[in-house]
mmCIF file of C-alpha atoms in Angstrom:
data_model
loop_
_atom_site.group_PDB
_atom_site.id
_atom_site.type_symbol
_atom_site.label_atom_id
_atom_site.label_comp_id
_atom_site.label_asym_id
_atom_site.label_seq_id
_atom_site.Cartn_x
_atom_site.Cartn_y
_atom_site.Cartn_z
ATOM 1 C CA GLU A 1465 38.849 159.121 -27.472
ATOM 2 C CA THR A 1466 39.446 156.236 -25.043
ATOM 3 C CA GLY A 1467 43.205 156.584 -24.878
ATOM 4 C CA VAL A 1468 43.541 152.904 -26.060
ATOM 5 C CA THR A 1469 45.493 152.685 -29.297
ATOM 6 C CA GLN A 1470 45.947 149.736 -31.519
ATOM 7 C CA SER A 1471 48.269 149.079 -34.475
ATOM 8 C CA PRO A 1472 48.110 148.546 -37.230
ATOM 9 C CA THR A 1473 44.612 149.603 -38.124
ATOM 10 C CA HIS A 1474 44.436 147.318 -41.234
ATOM 11 C CA LEU A 1475 46.365 144.297 -42.230
ATOM 12 C CA ILE A 1476 46.293 141.686 -45.008
ATOM 13 C CA LYS A 1477 48.009 138.387 -44.510
ATOM 14 C CA THR A 1478 48.211 135.107 -46.384
ATOM 15 C CA ARG A 1479 46.875 131.833 -44.955
ATOM 16 C CA GLY A 1480 49.599 130.075 -42.885
ATOM 17 C CA GLN A 1481 51.421 133.228 -41.915
ATOM 18 C CA GLN A 1482 51.862 134.694 -38.498
ATOM 19 C CA VAL A 1483 50.635 138.093 -37.252
ATOM 20 C CA THR A 1484 51.255 140.319 -34.279
ATOM 21 C CA LEU A 1485 48.852 142.933 -33.264
ATOM 22 C CA ARG A 1486 49.634 145.609 -30.637
ATOM 23 C CA CYS A 1487 47.712 147.624 -28.066
ATOM 24 C CA SER A 1488 48.616 150.459 -25.796
ATOM 25 C CA SER A 1489 46.355 150.630 -22.816
ATOM 26 C CA GLN A 1490 44.880 153.820 -21.293
ATOM 27 C CA SER A 1491 47.094 155.403 -18.642
ATOM 28 C CA GLY A 1492 46.567 153.925 -15.177
ATOM 29 C CA HIS A 1493 44.988 150.607 -16.616
ATOM 30 C CA ASN A 1494 46.680 147.471 -15.734
ATOM 31 C CA THR A 1495 44.281 145.088 -17.475
ATOM 32 C CA VAL A 1496 44.103 144.363 -21.158
ATOM 33 C CA SER A 1497 41.495 142.007 -22.900
ATOM 34 C CA TRP A 1498 41.491 141.062 -26.459
ATOM 35 C CA TYR A 1499 38.271 140.314 -28.547
ATOM 36 C CA GLN A 1500 37.756 139.013 -32.015
ATOM 37 C CA GLN A 1501 34.706 140.366 -33.903
ATOM 38 C CA ALA A 1502 33.606 138.563 -37.053
ATOM 39 C CA LEU A 1503 31.358 140.362 -39.449
ATOM 40 C CA GLY A 1504 27.810 140.602 -38.201
ATOM 41 C CA GLN A 1505 28.695 139.199 -34.782
ATOM 42 C CA GLY A 1506 29.371 140.530 -31.410
ATOM 43 C CA PRO A 1507 32.981 140.484 -30.071
ATOM 44 C CA GLN A 1508 34.153 137.264 -28.660
ATOM 45 C CA PHE A 1509 36.584 137.093 -25.671
ATOM 46 C CA ILE A 1510 40.092 135.717 -26.664
ATOM 47 C CA PHE A 1511 42.029 136.305 -23.328
ATOM 48 C CA GLN A 1512 42.782 138.889 -20.662
ATOM 49 C CA TYR A 1513 46.118 139.965 -19.222
ATOM 50 C CA TYR A 1514 46.443 141.407 -15.714
ATOM 51 C CA ARG A 1515 49.929 142.611 -14.544
ATOM 52 C CA GLU A 1516 51.631 140.669 -17.221
ATOM 53 C CA GLU A 1517 49.880 137.406 -16.409
ATOM 54 C CA GLU A 1518 47.129 135.703 -18.412
ATOM 55 C CA ASN A 1519 43.939 135.954 -16.347
ATOM 56 C CA GLY A 1520 41.259 134.174 -18.285
ATOM 57 C CA ARG A 1521 40.953 132.686 -21.797
ATOM 58 C CA GLY A 1522 38.045 132.162 -24.116
ATOM 59 C CA ASN A 1523 37.389 129.298 -26.426
ATOM 60 C CA PHE A 1524 40.347 130.028 -28.855
ATOM 61 C CA PRO A 1525 43.071 127.478 -29.967
ATOM 62 C CA PRO A 1526 46.669 127.700 -28.647
ATOM 63 C CA ARG A 1527 47.829 129.463 -31.818
ATOM 64 C CA PHE A 1528 46.290 132.583 -30.348
ATOM 65 C CA SER A 1529 48.717 133.793 -27.761
ATOM 66 C CA GLY A 1530 49.584 137.050 -26.066
ATOM 67 C CA LEU A 1531 51.851 139.078 -23.963
ATOM 68 C CA GLN A 1532 51.578 141.999 -21.621
ATOM 69 C CA PHE A 1533 54.536 144.205 -20.848
ATOM 70 C CA PRO A 1534 55.597 146.047 -17.766
ATOM 71 C CA ASN A 1535 53.980 149.342 -19.071
ATOM 72 C CA TYR A 1536 50.733 147.303 -19.531
ATOM 73 C CA SER A 1537 50.719 147.444 -23.310
ATOM 74 C CA SER A 1538 49.961 144.131 -24.972
ATOM 75 C CA GLU A 1539 50.482 141.982 -27.982
ATOM 76 C CA LEU A 1540 48.199 139.462 -29.638
ATOM 77 C CA ASN A 1541 49.989 136.831 -31.717
ATOM 78 C CA VAL A 1542 48.161 134.497 -34.151
ATOM 79 C CA ASN A 1543 50.080 131.723 -35.769
ATOM 80 C CA ALA A 1544 49.199 129.588 -38.759
ATOM 81 C CA LEU A 1545 46.534 132.018 -39.961
ATOM 82 C CA GLU A 1546 43.292 130.636 -41.330
ATOM 83 C CA LEU A 1547 40.733 132.329 -43.530
ATOM 84 C CA ASP A 1548 38.276 132.286 -40.549
ATOM 85 C CA ASP A 1549 40.681 134.426 -38.623
ATOM 86 C CA SER A 1550 39.696 137.393 -40.783
ATOM 87 C CA ALA A 1551 37.899 139.760 -38.304
ATOM 88 C CA LEU A 1552 38.164 142.949 -36.363
ATOM 89 C CA TYR A 1553 40.512 142.479 -33.322
ATOM 90 C CA LEU A 1554 39.685 144.808 -30.409
ATOM 91 C CA CYS A 1555 41.690 145.473 -27.386
ATOM 92 C CA ALA A 1556 40.067 146.794 -24.232
ATOM 93 C CA SER A 1557 41.701 148.286 -21.198
ATOM 94 C CA SER A 1558 40.357 148.534 -17.761
ATOM 95 C CA PRO A 1559 41.537 149.769 -14.406
ATOM 96 C CA GLY A 1560 41.313 146.391 -12.741
ATOM 97 C CA GLN A 1561 40.580 142.676 -13.112
ATOM 98 C CA ARG A 1562 36.911 142.822 -12.716
ATOM 99 C CA ASN A 1563 36.495 144.717 -15.877
ATOM 100 C CA THR A 1564 33.495 146.677 -14.773
ATOM 101 C CA GLU A 1565 34.360 149.392 -17.240
ATOM 102 C CA ALA A 1566 36.291 148.541 -20.306
ATOM 103 C CA PHE A 1567 37.535 151.037 -22.945
ATOM 104 C CA PHE A 1568 38.091 149.804 -26.460
ATOM 105 C CA GLY A 1569 40.679 150.719 -28.887
ATOM 106 C CA GLN A 1570 39.624 151.323 -32.569
ATOM 107 C CA GLY A 1571 40.588 147.796 -33.544
ATOM 108 C CA THR A 1572 42.677 146.105 -36.177
ATOM 109 C CA ARG A 1573 41.016 144.844 -39.159
ATOM 110 C CA LEU A 1574 42.763 141.621 -40.302
ATOM 111 C CA THR A 1575 42.008 140.018 -43.577
ATOM 112 C CA VAL A 1576 43.466 136.557 -44.337
ATOM 113 C CA VAL A 1577 43.574 135.612 -47.974
ATOM 114 C CA ARG B 1449 22.255 128.182 -26.960
ATOM 115 C CA LYS B 1450 24.224 131.478 -26.982
ATOM 116 C CA GLU B 1451 25.010 133.007 -23.560
ATOM 117 C CA VAL B 1452 23.620 136.318 -24.589
ATOM 118 C CA GLU B 1453 20.814 136.652 -27.143
ATOM 119 C CA GLN B 1454 19.358 139.763 -28.592
ATOM 120 C CA ASP B 1455 16.427 140.531 -30.883
ATOM 121 C CA PRO B 1456 17.438 140.104 -34.448
ATOM 122 C CA GLY B 1457 17.586 143.326 -36.504
ATOM 123 C CA PRO B 1458 17.555 145.532 -38.207
ATOM 124 C CA PHE B 1459 15.141 147.869 -36.726
ATOM 125 C CA ASN B 1460 14.067 150.661 -39.152
ATOM 126 C CA VAL B 1461 12.314 153.594 -37.335
ATOM 127 C CA PRO B 1462 11.311 157.066 -38.171
ATOM 128 C CA GLU B 1463 12.896 160.015 -36.192
ATOM 129 C CA GLY B 1464 11.008 160.556 -33.049
ATOM 130 C CA ALA B 1465 9.929 157.004 -32.635
ATOM 131 C CA THR B 1466 10.406 154.997 -29.419
ATOM 132 C CA VAL B 1467 12.192 151.743 -29.924
ATOM 133 C CA ALA B 1468 12.915 148.921 -27.418
ATOM 134 C CA PHE B 1469 15.634 146.278 -27.554
ATOM 135 C CA ASN B 1470 15.531 143.131 -25.551
ATOM 136 C CA CYS B 1471 18.253 140.726 -24.483
ATOM 137 C CA THR B 1472 18.336 137.552 -22.411
ATOM 138 C CA TYR B 1473 21.271 135.804 -20.785
ATOM 139 C CA SER B 1474 21.659 132.243 -19.808
ATOM 140 C CA ASN B 1475 24.181 132.288 -16.810
ATOM 141 C CA SER B 1476 22.516 133.291 -13.592
ATOM 142 C CA ALA B 1477 25.947 133.964 -12.196
ATOM 143 C CA SER B 1478 26.286 137.042 -14.324
ATOM 144 C CA GLN B 1479 26.851 140.057 -12.183
ATOM 145 C CA SER B 1480 27.336 143.124 -14.319
ATOM 146 C CA PHE B 1481 25.239 144.252 -17.300
ATOM 147 C CA PHE B 1482 25.850 146.840 -19.940
ATOM 148 C CA TRP B 1483 24.662 148.263 -23.228
ATOM 149 C CA TYR B 1484 27.351 149.195 -25.670
ATOM 150 C CA ARG B 1485 26.873 151.140 -28.963
ATOM 151 C CA GLN B 1486 28.888 150.328 -32.097
ATOM 152 C CA ASP B 1487 28.986 152.514 -35.085
ATOM 153 C CA CYS B 1488 29.826 150.963 -38.455
ATOM 154 C CA ARG B 1489 33.337 149.701 -38.532
ATOM 155 C CA LYS B 1490 34.181 151.392 -35.214
ATOM 156 C CA GLU B 1491 34.921 150.085 -31.734
ATOM 157 C CA PRO B 1492 32.103 149.439 -29.170
ATOM 158 C CA LYS B 1493 31.612 152.272 -26.718
ATOM 159 C CA LEU B 1494 29.776 151.995 -23.428
ATOM 160 C CA LEU B 1495 26.340 153.463 -23.597
ATOM 161 C CA MET B 1496 25.184 152.749 -20.172
ATOM 162 C CA SER B 1497 25.409 150.105 -17.290
ATOM 163 C CA VAL B 1498 22.282 148.342 -16.241
ATOM 164 C CA TYR B 1499 21.201 148.139 -12.607
ATOM 165 C CA SER B 1500 18.452 146.033 -10.940
ATOM 166 C CA SER B 1501 16.594 149.268 -9.950
ATOM 167 C CA GLY B 1502 16.573 150.437 -13.583
ATOM 168 C CA ASN B 1503 18.356 153.491 -14.708
ATOM 169 C CA GLU B 1504 17.772 156.340 -17.121
ATOM 170 C CA ASP B 1505 20.136 158.540 -19.029
ATOM 171 C CA GLY B 1506 18.310 161.259 -20.978
ATOM 172 C CA ARG B 1507 16.377 159.460 -23.721
ATOM 173 C CA PHE B 1508 17.811 156.070 -22.712
ATOM 174 C CA THR B 1509 16.297 153.772 -20.159
ATOM 175 C CA ALA B 1510 17.708 150.429 -19.265
ATOM 176 C CA GLN B 1511 16.036 147.734 -17.143
ATOM 177 C CA LEU B 1512 17.229 144.452 -15.684
ATOM 178 C CA ASN B 1513 15.063 141.554 -14.466
ATOM 179 C CA ARG B 1514 17.323 139.006 -12.722
ATOM 180 C CA ALA B 1515 14.557 136.543 -12.080
ATOM 181 C CA SER B 1516 13.824 136.333 -15.846
ATOM 182 C CA GLN B 1517 17.427 136.917 -16.881
ATOM 183 C CA TYR B 1518 16.378 139.665 -19.125
ATOM 184 C CA ILE B 1519 17.635 143.101 -20.023
ATOM 185 C CA SER B 1520 16.081 145.895 -22.055
ATOM 186 C CA LEU B 1521 16.998 149.244 -23.568
ATOM 187 C CA LEU B 1522 14.354 151.866 -24.383
ATOM 188 C CA ILE B 1523 15.261 154.789 -26.671
ATOM 189 C CA ARG B 1524 12.711 157.579 -26.736
ATOM 190 C CA ASP B 1525 12.432 160.334 -29.369
ATOM 191 C CA SER B 1526 14.966 158.553 -31.770
ATOM 192 C CA LYS B 1527 17.469 160.855 -33.563
ATOM 193 C CA LEU B 1528 19.242 160.115 -36.765
ATOM 194 C CA SER B 1529 22.534 159.904 -34.746
ATOM 195 C CA ASP B 1530 21.059 156.974 -32.816
ATOM 196 C CA SER B 1531 21.609 154.846 -35.858
ATOM 197 C CA ALA B 1532 24.138 152.175 -34.824
ATOM 198 C CA THR B 1533 24.454 148.667 -33.528
ATOM 199 C CA TYR B 1534 23.464 148.041 -30.008
ATOM 200 C CA LEU B 1535 25.262 145.383 -28.035
ATOM 201 C CA CYS B 1536 23.898 143.720 -24.952
ATOM 202 C CA VAL B 1537 26.813 142.723 -22.604
ATOM 203 C CA VAL B 1538 27.137 140.642 -19.457
ATOM 204 C CA ALA B 1539 30.099 140.060 -17.166
ATOM 205 C CA TYR B 1540 30.967 137.930 -14.307
ATOM 206 C CA ASN B 1541 32.760 139.901 -11.525
ATOM 207 C CA GLN B 1542 35.652 137.445 -11.489
ATOM 208 C CA GLY B 1543 37.524 136.559 -14.658
ATOM 209 C CA GLY B 1544 36.993 139.870 -16.293
ATOM 210 C CA LYS B 1545 35.294 138.488 -19.479
ATOM 211 C CA LEU B 1546 32.613 140.470 -21.250
ATOM 212 C CA ILE B 1547 30.128 138.409 -23.000
ATOM 213 C CA PHE B 1548 28.471 140.213 -25.981
ATOM 214 C CA GLY B 1549 25.290 139.468 -27.788
ATOM 215 C CA GLN B 1550 25.378 139.546 -31.570
ATOM 216 C CA GLY B 1551 24.028 143.133 -31.599
ATOM 217 C CA THR B 1552 20.889 144.627 -32.937
ATOM 218 C CA GLU B 1553 21.159 147.159 -35.766
ATOM 219 C CA LEU B 1554 19.132 150.373 -35.498
ATOM 220 C CA SER B 1555 18.482 152.613 -38.427
ATOM 221 C CA VAL B 1556 16.644 155.805 -37.763
ATOM 222 C CA LYS B 1557 15.283 157.467 -40.971
ATOM 223 C CA PRO B 1558 14.122 161.103 -41.438
#
């Protein structure tokens, strides 16, 4: 077990809705990254948070947004859901910005119908 | 062109076989290199980091060729439990972003 927990584990939403996914990072880790993994693909970097500030963003539209809280837990919010947003969303925590060792949570499987 | 490209799979091998996975990356600024393992419908888990001098962990050997921007993973004496998807990953030391290949599926048969 990595100590990184995500909730919920599964979620079904309707196109156009909004969703919030949550991640609790491993104790002592101040950096959280979010990834989207479509079926048959490798994870794609969405963004990273370091000490409550966004610290890098991948090629995702603004309707993907996030937060990091003082306890270093994090949320990923997706507005105006599209069918292509169906994927496994992974949270990874690491002890520093340089992400030399990232520990992944079990993921949230989002299905948009 | 994808930043990290891996051999297409799946690889189907018998128990005891030696199997090699290859990976190339396009950005010469990449600084850190890893192999992750992902079991079906689970999260990726770090298998091993990859160093320029090459490194070995039991039956697993990883190699890095910076000049050719090429990474490899060799698995000797394959076990049924090695069946998984193997993800090649590179990172820049600044920015914290991990860049994953699409993964190569390995199936080890009795």
